[in-house]
Amino acid sequence: MALTTRRRALTTLGAALAGSVALPTAQALAGEQRHRPRPLWRAHAHNDYEHPRPLLDALDHRFGSVEADIFLVGDQLLVAHDPEDLDPSRTLESLYLDPLAARVRAHHGSVHRGDRRPLQLLVDLKTEGASTYLELDRHLRRYRGLFTTYAHGRVLPGPVTVVVSGDRAARVPMEAQRVRRAFYDGRLADLGGPAPAAFIPLISDNWTLNFTWRGAGAFPDAERRKLRGIVDGAHARGQRVRFWATPDQPGPERDALWAELVAADVDHLNTDDLAGLESFLDSHRRA
């Protein structure tokens, strides 16, 4: 056999062998992506910091939204539900910001591997809103590229979207900023108001102040229409909807209320029961 012919034969054989090896690898990767449990973007971890591993437990249960309450103490943002629970070691950076930055680096730009949609970090301000927000803003600036940012009229998506809730005094300094790394958590009173979704992407309110039904018996038709009207109105403006103070004890009443929220396309279901909501949403294909 001529040298040129032998070279061609070896090249052809090498390509065939490479193809036979590469194909199963590509198939395996595709299969891994297909079978990887998808994030539960509707799942919101209320009082997330009270779990044994703040943030991480919620992410292990594939939650798409977590909530942290913060107190301004000096120039530190401490995470706790009540002042008597404050611990200098439990800062917003140590429990949330640093772990999120590390996870995004490890996952090449996303919180949930393979899904580029942003995680929502709802930050509830427990101390005076304006001063606490301004300190929060200083903290967020240290994490370049981590947060969805509003800049000069445009929203630039990032791996994490911070939404500021709690003390309402945060609104004034936030509205005055031309560049910010956080957004404002509105109330039902803001629905249909002048503030756009670029400022208020989320409408949250207390379920018990707006609905009488707690999951027992039939959902009153008038209340179902009211709920769906709220959701439709928010979605028409590019805003999401969340209710707190919904029943959270395991049982048929909680499941019935959650099912109505899913049917109405409410964007976030509030819970302290991570495994319970994960199981519920996995059983509801629309979630």
C-alpha positions as a printed Julia matrix, in Angstrom:
287×3 Matrix{Float64}:
   0.0    0.0    0.0
   1.33   3.45  -0.9
   2.27   5.8    1.95
  -0.44   8.3    0.99
  -3.07   5.58   0.91
  -2.0    4.28   4.33
  -2.21   7.8    5.76
  -5.72   8.23   4.39
  -6.78   4.89   5.83
  -5.38   5.75   9.25
  -7.04   9.17   9.17
 -10.39   7.63   8.26
 -10.03   4.99  10.99
  -9.08   7.64  13.57
 -12.08   9.77  12.69
 -14.38   6.77  12.94
 -12.98   5.82  16.33
 -13.23   9.4   17.57
 -16.83   9.57  16.44
 -17.68   6.3   18.15
 -16.19   7.57  21.41
 -17.59  11.11  21.25
 -21.16  10.13  20.44
 -21.97   8.35  23.73
 -20.37  11.23  25.64
 -22.59  13.77  23.9
 -25.61  11.56  24.46
 -24.74  11.21  28.13
 -24.45  14.97  28.54
 -27.75  15.53  26.77
 -29.36  12.89  28.95
 -27.97  14.49  32.08
 -29.46  17.84  31.08
 -32.84  16.24  30.29
 -33.03  14.38  33.58
 -31.6   17.07  35.87
 -34.47  18.21  38.14
 -35.57  21.63  36.99
 -35.64  24.63  39.32
 -38.95  25.45  40.96
 -39.19  29.13  40.14
 -42.58  29.4   41.84
 -41.14  28.26  45.2
 -40.34  31.04  47.71
 -38.49  30.27  50.95
 -40.03  32.54  53.56
 -37.8   33.14  56.62
 -35.15  31.18  54.76
 -32.44  32.07  57.29
 -34.17  29.97  59.97
 -33.32  26.72  58.17
 -30.21  24.79  59.27
 -28.32  25.94  56.17
 -29.67  29.32  55.03
 -29.87  29.63  51.24
 -28.28  26.23  50.63
 -31.22  24.19  51.91
 -33.59  26.14  49.66
 -31.31  25.7   46.66
 -31.04  21.97  47.35
 -34.84  21.89  47.16
 -34.55  23.82  43.83
 -36.26  26.99  45.06
 -36.25  30.02  42.8
 -36.73  32.64  45.5
 -35.43  33.1   49.05
 -36.11  35.71  51.71
 -33.76  37.25  54.26
 -34.71  39.75  56.97
 -31.97  42.26  57.78
 -31.19  44.76  60.53
 -28.75  47.64  60.12
 -26.31  47.54  63.05
 -23.53  50.07  62.57
 -22.41  49.39  59.02
 -23.3   45.7   59.21
 -26.41  44.03  57.8
 -27.34  41.27  60.22
 -29.84  38.56  59.33
 -32.52  37.69  61.89
 -36.27  37.75  62.41
 -36.22  39.61  65.74
 -33.71  41.95  67.41
 -33.05  39.48  70.23
 -31.81  36.96  67.65
 -29.08  39.2   66.21
 -25.68  37.52  65.91
 -22.66  39.46  64.54
 -21.51  36.37  62.64
 -24.79  36.05  60.71
 -24.38  38.78  58.13
 -26.04  39.15  54.76
 -22.64  38.64  53.14
 -21.78  35.43  54.96
 -25.19  33.78  54.63
 -26.24  34.98  51.17
 -24.04  37.27  49.11
 -20.74  35.4   49.36
 -22.3   31.93  48.84
 -24.3   33.2   45.86
 -21.2   34.73  44.27
 -19.28  31.48  44.75
 -22.11  29.39  43.33
 -22.5   31.6   40.26
 -18.77  31.32  39.58
 -18.91  27.54  39.95
 -21.94  27.3   37.64
 -20.49  29.62  35.0
 -22.97  32.44  35.43
 -26.11  30.93  36.97
 -27.39  30.01  40.42
 -29.13  26.85  39.22
 -26.79  24.93  36.94
 -27.9   24.99  33.33
 -30.68  27.57  33.84
 -29.87  31.23  33.27
 -32.98  32.65  34.91
 -32.16  34.75  37.97
 -32.76  33.68  41.53
 -34.88  36.18  43.46
 -33.37  37.36  46.74
 -36.11  39.15  48.68
 -34.52  41.35  51.35
 -36.91  42.44  54.11
 -35.7   45.62  55.84
 -36.42  45.42  59.57
 -34.79  48.73  60.49
 -35.49  52.21  59.1
 -35.84  51.78  55.38
 -33.86  54.63  53.84
 -30.66  54.16  55.84
 -30.85  50.36  55.7
 -31.36  50.39  51.95
 -28.44  52.76  51.35
 -26.16  50.43  53.3
 -27.57  47.47  51.37
 -26.78  49.31  48.14
 -23.17  49.79  49.27
 -22.92  46.08  49.99
 -24.38  45.05  46.64
 -21.92  47.24  44.72
 -19.07  45.03  45.91
 -20.33  42.07  43.85
 -19.72  43.07  40.27
 -21.85  41.23  37.73
 -23.87  39.28  40.29
 -27.09  41.29  40.39
 -29.75  42.34  37.94
 -29.21  46.08  37.54
 -31.34  49.05  36.57
 -29.19  51.56  34.7
 -30.45  54.73  33.03
 -33.83  53.32  32.08
 -32.71  49.79  31.18
 -32.86  46.55  33.16
 -29.7   44.46  32.73
 -30.31  40.85  33.84
 -27.93  39.17  36.26
 -27.8   35.81  38.05
 -29.54  37.22  41.15
 -32.37  39.76  41.33
 -32.62  41.58  44.66
 -36.08  42.84  45.62
 -36.36  45.12  48.65
 -39.31  44.62  50.98
 -40.07  45.62  54.54
 -39.88  49.22  55.74
 -41.49  51.43  53.1
 -39.04  54.32  53.58
 -36.63  52.59  51.2
 -38.75  53.71  48.28
 -37.59  57.34  48.2
 -33.84  56.73  47.84
 -34.46  53.85  45.45
 -36.61  55.94  43.11
 -33.97  58.67  43.1
 -31.23  56.38  41.79
 -30.37  56.27  38.11
 -28.36  53.1   38.71
 -29.38  50.5   41.3
 -28.87  46.83  41.96
 -32.21  46.21  43.62
 -35.91  46.56  42.91
 -38.92  47.43  45.04
 -41.53  45.03  46.41
 -44.9   46.66  45.79
 -48.26  46.1   47.45
 -51.71  45.65  45.93
 -52.17  49.4   46.29
 -49.36  49.79  43.73
 -51.09  47.59  41.16
 -52.01  49.73  38.17
 -50.1   52.7   39.55
 -47.51  54.83  37.76
 -44.42  52.87  38.87
 -43.28  50.49  36.1
 -42.11  46.9   36.42
 -38.56  48.22  36.06
 -39.02  49.6   39.58
 -41.74  47.31  41.02
 -41.35  43.86  39.43
 -43.14  42.14  42.32
 -46.51  42.76  43.97
 -46.76  41.14  47.42
 -49.51  41.31  50.0
 -51.04  39.63  53.04
 -53.46  36.89  51.99
 -55.58  37.2   55.14
 -56.21  40.92  54.56
 -57.54  40.3   51.06
 -59.25  36.9   51.14
 -61.4   35.07  53.68
 -60.76  31.58  52.3
 -58.08  29.51  54.07
 -58.38  26.31  52.03
 -61.34  24.64  53.78
 -64.39  23.97  51.64
 -64.92  25.58  48.26
 -63.05  28.67  47.15
 -65.75  31.37  46.82
 -66.29  32.3   43.19
 -66.01  36.02  43.92
 -62.66  35.53  45.62
 -61.4   33.32  42.79
 -62.32  36.04  40.29
 -60.62  38.64  42.48
 -57.43  36.56  42.67
 -57.29  35.99  38.94
 -57.98  39.66  38.29
 -55.02  40.61  40.48
 -52.72  38.18  38.69
 -53.91  39.17  35.22
 -53.5   42.85  36.03
 -49.98  42.36  37.34
 -48.88  40.13  34.47
 -50.21  42.61  31.92
 -47.69  45.1   33.35
 -44.82  42.61  33.54
 -45.1   42.19  37.32
 -45.11  39.04  39.43
 -47.44  38.25  42.37
 -46.8   36.78  45.83
 -48.95  36.44  48.95
 -47.65  35.92  52.45
 -49.62  34.63  55.47
 -51.06  31.72  53.5
 -51.68  28.48  55.46
 -48.42  26.6   55.93
 -49.33  23.61  58.06
 -49.23  20.37  56.04
 -52.65  19.08  55.14
 -55.53  19.3   52.67
 -56.3   22.96  53.36
 -52.79  24.08  52.48
 -52.78  21.87  49.39
 -56.15  23.24  48.28
 -55.02  26.83  48.63
 -51.7   26.17  46.9
 -53.59  24.48  44.06
 -55.75  27.57  43.59
 -52.66  29.79  43.57
 -51.05  27.63  40.9
 -54.27  27.54  38.86
 -54.43  31.34  39.0
 -50.76  31.52  37.91
 -49.55  33.25  41.08
 -45.81  33.52  40.6
 -44.49  32.69  44.08
 -45.84  30.34  46.74
 -44.7   31.26  50.24
 -43.55  28.55  52.67
 -41.24  27.54  55.49
 -41.72  23.87  54.53
 -39.13  23.41  51.78
 -39.68  19.71  51.2
 -43.45  20.07  51.33
 -43.62  22.74  48.64
 -41.05  20.95  46.5
 -43.17  17.8   46.56
 -46.36  19.73  45.85
 -44.93  21.59  42.87
 -43.37  18.45  41.44
 -46.85  16.95  41.4
 -48.31  19.95  39.55
 -46.99  20.13  36.02
 -47.87  23.8   35.57
 -45.53  24.92  38.36
